[in-house]
């Protein structure tokens, strides 16, 4: 049986990336992309790290690998497995950027990827880049960060509000490139999609500074007066204010 060709699901896509306000961090290390694949609509966002263009190259290599590898997956592969294997391969390719295993300082990248098809949406992630769905006027997280701050929230030491601007916000516990093999978290089952659902992926450039309710409010306000591109612009503006 061949891999499903998902032609019935129709989506609109917009994306925007911005290096932020810090004059010392004007190299944009984020990468994002969209393509229609043999498994469905694939949206990927990566946030690189490493400085001196290492993070930029890491996120670009991760994106390129994921899009290439998923199309090379064998016919009959489940979409979620094709997605997971593509992200795992991206982890290996980013690790190779760091040179010999004894190198302690290595470029790396987070990743969050959504594969939309007629059975729903599969989500895979590594690190602290996030995915959300806005449905019926509410926002719901589809990922949980692999980070020190998230561990403190889970343990009850921090609230979501206290996590905003926390000094350990940039310390993640999992990333592409940290190790030769990466543990990729995927949703066990695809989430059913409904007309009007709005899916969002974002790096920590937004979520380190804005609560989920703030993201919801800014998105709803933007969509009341414009389209998806306008919503992206408003979210970037909120992060930079």
Tab-separated table of C-alpha atoms in Angstrom:
chain	number	residue	atom	x	y	z
A	1	UNK	CA	0.000	0.000	0.000
A	2	UNK	CA	1.428	3.391	-0.952
A	3	UNK	CA	1.812	6.368	1.353
A	4	UNK	CA	-1.349	8.477	1.471
A	5	UNK	CA	-1.642	11.384	-0.927
A	6	UNK	CA	-3.614	13.869	1.119
A	7	UNK	CA	-5.369	16.134	-1.348
A	8	UNK	CA	-8.619	16.964	0.437
A	9	UNK	CA	-7.255	19.102	3.280
A	10	UNK	CA	-6.978	22.761	2.277
A	11	UNK	CA	-4.940	25.182	4.371
A	12	UNK	CA	-3.639	28.750	4.303
A	13	UNK	CA	-0.073	29.386	5.497
A	14	UNK	CA	1.858	32.484	6.579
A	15	UNK	CA	5.251	32.796	8.225
A	16	UNK	CA	7.507	35.569	9.504
A	17	UNK	CA	10.884	35.621	11.225
A	18	UNK	CA	12.622	38.526	12.952
A	19	UNK	CA	15.979	38.732	14.795
A	20	UNK	CA	14.528	40.897	17.570
A	21	UNK	CA	15.721	44.131	19.132
A	22	UNK	CA	19.049	43.104	20.690
A	23	UNK	CA	21.747	44.884	18.620
A	24	UNK	CA	24.221	42.137	19.539
A	25	UNK	CA	21.979	39.388	18.162
A	26	UNK	CA	21.117	40.521	14.665
A	27	UNK	CA	22.050	37.208	13.052
A	28	UNK	CA	18.680	35.533	12.598
A	29	UNK	CA	19.224	31.926	13.669
A	30	UNK	CA	15.598	30.879	13.099
A	31	UNK	CA	14.490	28.995	10.005
A	32	UNK	CA	11.001	27.989	8.958
A	33	UNK	CA	9.425	26.380	5.967
A	34	UNK	CA	6.328	24.834	4.421
A	35	UNK	CA	5.826	22.258	1.688
A	36	UNK	CA	3.224	19.838	0.434
A	37	UNK	CA	4.709	16.349	0.808
A	38	UNK	CA	3.496	12.880	-0.085
A	39	UNK	CA	2.255	12.570	3.512
A	40	UNK	CA	0.464	15.922	3.673
A	41	UNK	CA	1.181	19.557	4.468
A	42	UNK	CA	4.447	19.948	6.412
A	43	UNK	CA	5.271	23.048	8.476
A	44	UNK	CA	8.635	23.187	10.269
A	45	UNK	CA	10.252	25.787	12.527
A	46	UNK	CA	13.807	25.594	13.890
A	47	UNK	CA	15.608	27.924	16.298
A	48	UNK	CA	19.375	27.605	15.958
A	49	UNK	CA	22.005	28.182	18.616
A	50	UNK	CA	25.761	28.384	18.586
A	51	UNK	CA	26.682	31.903	17.546
A	52	UNK	CA	29.115	32.965	14.787
A	53	UNK	CA	26.594	31.703	12.230
A	54	UNK	CA	26.690	28.188	13.734
A	55	UNK	CA	23.090	28.383	14.899
A	56	UNK	CA	21.948	29.792	11.590
A	57	UNK	CA	23.576	26.924	9.697
A	58	UNK	CA	22.197	24.374	12.188
A	59	UNK	CA	18.601	25.507	11.752
A	60	UNK	CA	18.940	25.656	7.970
A	61	UNK	CA	20.447	22.186	7.781
A	62	UNK	CA	17.708	20.816	10.045
A	63	UNK	CA	14.939	22.279	7.894
A	64	UNK	CA	16.524	21.043	4.659
A	65	UNK	CA	17.059	17.542	6.052
A	66	UNK	CA	13.504	17.182	7.337
A	67	UNK	CA	11.921	18.170	4.030
A	68	UNK	CA	14.254	15.940	2.025
A	69	UNK	CA	14.071	12.894	4.281
A	70	UNK	CA	10.304	12.780	4.640
A	71	UNK	CA	9.926	12.519	0.862
A	72	UNK	CA	12.398	9.618	0.886
A	73	UNK	CA	10.357	7.645	3.427
A	74	UNK	CA	9.148	4.274	2.212
A	75	UNK	CA	5.643	3.943	0.857
A	76	UNK	CA	3.341	2.598	3.539
A	77	UNK	CA	5.124	4.428	6.362
A	78	UNK	CA	2.733	6.041	8.817
A	79	UNK	CA	2.875	9.844	8.589
A	80	UNK	CA	3.887	10.206	12.247
A	81	UNK	CA	6.740	7.735	11.804
A	82	UNK	CA	7.932	9.474	8.651
A	83	UNK	CA	7.922	12.762	10.559
A	84	UNK	CA	9.753	11.342	13.572
A	85	UNK	CA	12.406	9.672	11.426
A	86	UNK	CA	12.956	12.876	9.446
A	87	UNK	CA	13.552	14.852	12.650
A	88	UNK	CA	15.891	12.144	13.950
A	89	UNK	CA	17.884	12.369	10.726
A	90	UNK	CA	18.030	16.148	11.111
A	91	UNK	CA	19.533	15.617	14.566
A	92	UNK	CA	22.318	13.502	13.065
A	93	UNK	CA	23.026	16.047	10.342
A	94	UNK	CA	23.198	18.928	12.816
A	95	UNK	CA	25.483	16.890	15.094
A	96	UNK	CA	27.879	16.453	12.165
A	97	UNK	CA	28.257	20.243	11.997
A	98	UNK	CA	29.979	20.167	15.389
A	99	UNK	CA	32.928	18.147	14.134
A	100	UNK	CA	34.602	15.406	16.221
A	101	UNK	CA	32.723	14.007	19.250
A	102	UNK	CA	35.292	15.493	21.646
A	103	UNK	CA	34.208	19.027	20.696
A	104	UNK	CA	32.281	20.383	23.674
A	105	UNK	CA	30.827	23.501	22.066
A	106	UNK	CA	28.521	22.493	19.231
A	107	UNK	CA	25.913	24.251	17.115
A	108	UNK	CA	22.386	23.051	17.686
A	109	UNK	CA	18.754	23.752	16.991
A	110	UNK	CA	15.306	23.263	18.390
A	111	UNK	CA	12.558	22.020	16.101
A	112	UNK	CA	8.793	21.894	16.043
A	113	UNK	CA	7.102	20.278	13.057
A	114	UNK	CA	3.469	19.746	12.126
A	115	UNK	CA	2.299	17.318	9.461
A	116	UNK	CA	-1.308	17.966	8.437
A	117	UNK	CA	-3.270	15.298	6.591
A	118	UNK	CA	-6.838	14.063	6.308
A	119	UNK	CA	-6.586	12.080	9.562
A	120	UNK	CA	-5.491	15.169	11.531
A	121	UNK	CA	-2.179	16.752	12.495
A	122	UNK	CA	0.932	14.982	13.779
A	123	UNK	CA	3.317	17.071	15.869
A	124	UNK	CA	6.998	16.416	16.617
A	125	UNK	CA	9.325	18.604	18.647
A	126	UNK	CA	12.696	18.878	20.353
A	127	UNK	CA	13.580	21.785	22.653
A	128	UNK	CA	11.480	24.825	23.509
A	129	UNK	CA	9.909	25.831	20.201
A	130	UNK	CA	6.168	25.376	20.542
A	131	UNK	CA	2.988	24.522	18.684
A	132	UNK	CA	-0.520	25.700	19.534
A	133	UNK	CA	-4.010	25.371	18.157
A	134	UNK	CA	-6.575	28.147	18.445
A	135	UNK	CA	-10.052	26.655	18.306
A	136	UNK	CA	-13.429	28.149	19.203
A	137	UNK	CA	-11.793	31.214	20.723
A	138	UNK	CA	-9.419	29.282	22.992
A	139	UNK	CA	-5.712	28.454	22.720
A	140	UNK	CA	-4.347	24.998	23.491
A	141	UNK	CA	-0.660	23.977	23.628
A	142	UNK	CA	0.327	20.979	21.507
A	143	UNK	CA	3.865	20.685	22.901
A	144	UNK	CA	5.649	20.865	26.243
A	145	UNK	CA	9.111	22.424	26.405
A	146	UNK	CA	12.238	20.368	26.980
A	147	UNK	CA	13.753	23.007	29.264
A	148	UNK	CA	14.857	23.751	32.809
A	149	UNK	CA	12.076	26.306	33.257
A	150	UNK	CA	9.428	23.796	32.141
A	151	UNK	CA	10.822	21.279	34.637
A	152	UNK	CA	10.466	23.893	37.388
A	153	UNK	CA	6.884	24.592	36.318
A	154	UNK	CA	6.082	20.873	36.296
A	155	UNK	CA	7.587	20.526	39.793
A	156	UNK	CA	5.486	23.408	41.104
A	157	UNK	CA	8.424	25.760	41.720
A	158	UNK	CA	7.286	28.284	39.105
A	159	UNK	CA	4.000	29.456	37.640
A	160	UNK	CA	3.585	30.208	33.943
A	161	UNK	CA	3.556	33.904	34.833
A	162	UNK	CA	6.786	33.645	36.847
A	163	UNK	CA	8.473	31.867	33.944
A	164	UNK	CA	8.171	34.934	31.707
A	165	UNK	CA	11.611	36.542	31.526
A	166	UNK	CA	13.172	33.940	33.844
A	167	UNK	CA	17.023	34.008	33.786
A	168	UNK	CA	17.140	30.281	32.920
A	169	UNK	CA	14.652	30.637	30.072
A	170	UNK	CA	17.269	29.820	27.431
A	171	UNK	CA	18.486	26.602	29.075
A	172	UNK	CA	17.025	23.661	27.200
A	173	UNK	CA	17.464	19.994	28.056
A	174	UNK	CA	17.145	18.589	24.547
A	175	UNK	CA	18.149	19.859	21.100
A	176	UNK	CA	19.216	18.716	17.672
A	177	UNK	CA	23.008	18.506	17.656
A	178	UNK	CA	23.583	17.933	21.377
A	179	UNK	CA	24.147	14.204	20.888
A	180	UNK	CA	24.551	11.858	17.895
A	181	UNK	CA	20.989	10.626	18.450
A	182	UNK	CA	18.130	12.795	19.662
A	183	UNK	CA	14.944	11.833	21.489
A	184	UNK	CA	12.081	13.237	19.435
A	185	UNK	CA	8.748	13.734	21.171
A	186	UNK	CA	5.678	13.070	19.030
A	187	UNK	CA	1.980	13.074	19.771
A	188	UNK	CA	0.847	9.436	20.074
A	189	UNK	CA	-2.107	10.021	17.754
A	190	UNK	CA	-2.926	12.704	15.198
A	191	UNK	CA	-5.150	15.468	16.546
A	192	UNK	CA	-8.390	15.803	14.621
A	193	UNK	CA	-8.738	19.063	12.720
A	194	UNK	CA	-11.881	21.138	12.275
A	195	UNK	CA	-12.751	23.973	9.881
A	196	UNK	CA	-11.461	27.248	11.268
A	197	UNK	CA	-8.664	25.741	13.364
A	198	UNK	CA	-5.611	27.990	13.534
A	199	UNK	CA	-2.266	26.274	14.113
A	200	UNK	CA	0.740	28.258	15.332
A	201	UNK	CA	4.410	27.362	15.660
A	202	UNK	CA	6.797	29.755	17.355
A	203	UNK	CA	10.280	29.982	18.797
A	204	UNK	CA	11.089	31.184	22.301
A	205	UNK	CA	11.550	34.688	20.931
A	206	UNK	CA	7.804	35.007	21.457
A	207	UNK	CA	6.967	32.533	24.207
A	208	UNK	CA	9.727	33.688	26.580
A	209	UNK	CA	7.984	37.063	26.628
A	210	UNK	CA	4.277	36.344	26.178
A	211	UNK	CA	1.759	34.125	27.926
A	212	UNK	CA	-0.534	31.886	25.917
A	213	UNK	CA	-3.448	34.237	26.613
A	214	UNK	CA	-1.411	37.139	25.210
A	215	UNK	CA	-0.702	35.187	22.029
A	216	UNK	CA	-4.401	34.369	21.741
A	217	UNK	CA	-5.455	37.981	22.263
A	218	UNK	CA	-2.976	39.409	19.772
A	219	UNK	CA	-3.898	36.808	17.161
A	220	UNK	CA	-7.643	37.351	17.507
A	221	UNK	CA	-7.227	41.117	17.352
A	222	UNK	CA	-5.039	40.875	14.252
A	223	UNK	CA	-7.393	38.519	12.430
A	224	UNK	CA	-10.309	40.843	13.123
A	225	UNK	CA	-8.689	43.444	10.871
A	226	UNK	CA	-6.457	41.422	8.547
A	227	UNK	CA	-5.245	38.039	7.404
A	228	UNK	CA	-2.626	35.553	8.525
A	229	UNK	CA	0.278	37.742	7.405
A	230	UNK	CA	-1.060	40.542	9.590
A	231	UNK	CA	-1.342	38.145	12.531
A	232	UNK	CA	2.321	37.156	12.103
A	233	UNK	CA	3.325	40.817	12.041
A	234	UNK	CA	1.361	41.536	15.216
A	235	UNK	CA	2.961	38.632	17.090
A	236	UNK	CA	6.446	39.815	16.084
A	237	UNK	CA	5.546	43.346	17.154
A	238	UNK	CA	4.324	42.075	20.529
A	239	UNK	CA	7.594	40.198	21.093
A	240	UNK	CA	9.619	43.299	20.228
A	241	UNK	CA	7.644	45.773	22.369
